[in-house]
């Protein structure tokens, strides 16, 4: 079964966090950077980030970015 792209983005970010590549307080790549990397729209990236934020894995600060 094909996974939704936003789920693949979530899984990628979870992996970078769980591997220690990104740690507490580290800034995630921008929405634009992630959209280019996954060849998708910022809307899809925002959906993935919103779910990770809801889970408490990341937090978003308007004008500053998204952090672990």
JSON list of C-alpha atoms in Angstrom, two decimals:
[
{"chain": "A", "resi": 1, "resn": "UNK", "atom": "CA", "xyz": [0.00, 0.00, 0.00]},
{"chain": "A", "resi": 2, "resn": "UNK", "atom": "CA", "xyz": [1.30, 3.48, -0.85]},
{"chain": "A", "resi": 3, "resn": "UNK", "atom": "CA", "xyz": [1.88, 5.79, 2.05]},
{"chain": "A", "resi": 4, "resn": "UNK", "atom": "CA", "xyz": [0.65, 9.38, 1.88]},
{"chain": "A", "resi": 5, "resn": "UNK", "atom": "CA", "xyz": [3.45, 11.82, 1.20]},
{"chain": "A", "resi": 6, "resn": "UNK", "atom": "CA", "xyz": [2.82, 13.74, 4.42]},
{"chain": "A", "resi": 7, "resn": "UNK", "atom": "CA", "xyz": [3.23, 10.46, 6.36]},
{"chain": "A", "resi": 8, "resn": "UNK", "atom": "CA", "xyz": [6.56, 9.81, 4.61]},
{"chain": "A", "resi": 9, "resn": "UNK", "atom": "CA", "xyz": [7.69, 13.33, 5.56]},
{"chain": "A", "resi": 10, "resn": "UNK", "atom": "CA", "xyz": [6.66, 12.68, 9.18]},
{"chain": "A", "resi": 11, "resn": "UNK", "atom": "CA", "xyz": [8.52, 9.37, 9.19]},
{"chain": "A", "resi": 12, "resn": "UNK", "atom": "CA", "xyz": [11.64, 11.01, 7.75]},
{"chain": "A", "resi": 13, "resn": "UNK", "atom": "CA", "xyz": [11.60, 13.73, 10.40]},
{"chain": "A", "resi": 14, "resn": "UNK", "atom": "CA", "xyz": [10.92, 11.22, 13.20]},
{"chain": "A", "resi": 15, "resn": "UNK", "atom": "CA", "xyz": [13.91, 9.22, 11.95]},
{"chain": "A", "resi": 16, "resn": "UNK", "atom": "CA", "xyz": [16.25, 12.21, 11.96]},
{"chain": "A", "resi": 17, "resn": "UNK", "atom": "CA", "xyz": [15.13, 13.05, 15.47]},
{"chain": "A", "resi": 18, "resn": "UNK", "atom": "CA", "xyz": [15.33, 9.51, 16.85]},
{"chain": "A", "resi": 19, "resn": "UNK", "atom": "CA", "xyz": [18.78, 8.98, 15.28]},
{"chain": "A", "resi": 20, "resn": "UNK", "atom": "CA", "xyz": [20.07, 12.09, 17.03]},
{"chain": "A", "resi": 21, "resn": "UNK", "atom": "CA", "xyz": [20.73, 13.93, 13.78]},
{"chain": "A", "resi": 22, "resn": "UNK", "atom": "CA", "xyz": [18.33, 16.56, 15.14]},
{"chain": "A", "resi": 23, "resn": "UNK", "atom": "CA", "xyz": [18.12, 17.04, 18.88]},
{"chain": "A", "resi": 24, "resn": "UNK", "atom": "CA", "xyz": [16.14, 19.12, 21.36]},
{"chain": "A", "resi": 25, "resn": "UNK", "atom": "CA", "xyz": [16.24, 22.77, 20.41]},
{"chain": "A", "resi": 26, "resn": "UNK", "atom": "CA", "xyz": [17.51, 22.14, 16.88]},
{"chain": "A", "resi": 27, "resn": "UNK", "atom": "CA", "xyz": [15.73, 23.88, 14.04]},
{"chain": "A", "resi": 28, "resn": "UNK", "atom": "CA", "xyz": [14.13, 21.76, 11.34]},
{"chain": "A", "resi": 29, "resn": "UNK", "atom": "CA", "xyz": [14.63, 22.64, 7.67]},
{"chain": "A", "resi": 30, "resn": "UNK", "atom": "CA", "xyz": [12.22, 25.26, 6.36]},
{"chain": "A", "resi": 31, "resn": "UNK", "atom": "CA", "xyz": [8.90, 24.33, 4.77]},
{"chain": "A", "resi": 32, "resn": "UNK", "atom": "CA", "xyz": [10.30, 25.39, 1.39]},
{"chain": "A", "resi": 33, "resn": "UNK", "atom": "CA", "xyz": [13.39, 23.21, 1.82]},
{"chain": "A", "resi": 34, "resn": "UNK", "atom": "CA", "xyz": [11.32, 20.19, 2.81]},
{"chain": "A", "resi": 35, "resn": "UNK", "atom": "CA", "xyz": [8.88, 20.80, -0.07]},
{"chain": "A", "resi": 36, "resn": "UNK", "atom": "CA", "xyz": [11.77, 20.82, -2.56]},
{"chain": "A", "resi": 37, "resn": "UNK", "atom": "CA", "xyz": [13.36, 17.73, -0.99]},
{"chain": "A", "resi": 38, "resn": "UNK", "atom": "CA", "xyz": [10.12, 15.72, -1.21]},
{"chain": "A", "resi": 39, "resn": "UNK", "atom": "CA", "xyz": [8.99, 17.36, -4.47]},
{"chain": "A", "resi": 40, "resn": "UNK", "atom": "CA", "xyz": [5.69, 18.48, -3.03]},
{"chain": "A", "resi": 41, "resn": "UNK", "atom": "CA", "xyz": [3.87, 21.60, -1.89]},
{"chain": "A", "resi": 42, "resn": "UNK", "atom": "CA", "xyz": [4.32, 23.56, 1.32]},
{"chain": "A", "resi": 43, "resn": "UNK", "atom": "CA", "xyz": [0.74, 22.60, 2.16]},
{"chain": "A", "resi": 44, "resn": "UNK", "atom": "CA", "xyz": [1.71, 18.91, 2.34]},
{"chain": "A", "resi": 45, "resn": "UNK", "atom": "CA", "xyz": [4.76, 19.77, 4.46]},
{"chain": "A", "resi": 46, "resn": "UNK", "atom": "CA", "xyz": [2.60, 21.89, 6.79]},
{"chain": "A", "resi": 47, "resn": "UNK", "atom": "CA", "xyz": [0.22, 18.94, 7.23]},
{"chain": "A", "resi": 48, "resn": "UNK", "atom": "CA", "xyz": [3.12, 16.70, 8.27]},
{"chain": "A", "resi": 49, "resn": "UNK", "atom": "CA", "xyz": [4.53, 19.33, 10.63]},
{"chain": "A", "resi": 50, "resn": "UNK", "atom": "CA", "xyz": [1.12, 20.02, 12.17]},
{"chain": "A", "resi": 51, "resn": "UNK", "atom": "CA", "xyz": [0.73, 16.35, 13.09]},
{"chain": "A", "resi": 52, "resn": "UNK", "atom": "CA", "xyz": [4.22, 16.19, 14.61]},
{"chain": "A", "resi": 53, "resn": "UNK", "atom": "CA", "xyz": [3.45, 19.37, 16.55]},
{"chain": "A", "resi": 54, "resn": "UNK", "atom": "CA", "xyz": [0.19, 17.85, 17.81]},
{"chain": "A", "resi": 55, "resn": "UNK", "atom": "CA", "xyz": [2.15, 14.79, 18.98]},
{"chain": "A", "resi": 56, "resn": "UNK", "atom": "CA", "xyz": [4.54, 17.06, 20.90]},
{"chain": "A", "resi": 57, "resn": "UNK", "atom": "CA", "xyz": [7.61, 15.98, 18.93]},
{"chain": "A", "resi": 58, "resn": "UNK", "atom": "CA", "xyz": [8.25, 19.46, 17.52]},
{"chain": "A", "resi": 59, "resn": "UNK", "atom": "CA", "xyz": [7.08, 22.99, 18.21]},
{"chain": "A", "resi": 60, "resn": "UNK", "atom": "CA", "xyz": [6.54, 25.84, 15.80]},
{"chain": "A", "resi": 61, "resn": "UNK", "atom": "CA", "xyz": [7.23, 29.49, 16.48]},
{"chain": "A", "resi": 62, "resn": "UNK", "atom": "CA", "xyz": [5.77, 32.01, 14.06]},
{"chain": "A", "resi": 63, "resn": "UNK", "atom": "CA", "xyz": [8.53, 33.94, 12.32]},
{"chain": "A", "resi": 64, "resn": "UNK", "atom": "CA", "xyz": [11.29, 31.82, 13.88]},
{"chain": "A", "resi": 65, "resn": "UNK", "atom": "CA", "xyz": [10.83, 28.30, 12.54]},
{"chain": "A", "resi": 66, "resn": "UNK", "atom": "CA", "xyz": [10.13, 24.78, 13.67]},
{"chain": "A", "resi": 67, "resn": "UNK", "atom": "CA", "xyz": [12.16, 23.17, 16.45]},
{"chain": "A", "resi": 68, "resn": "UNK", "atom": "CA", "xyz": [12.62, 19.74, 18.02]}
]
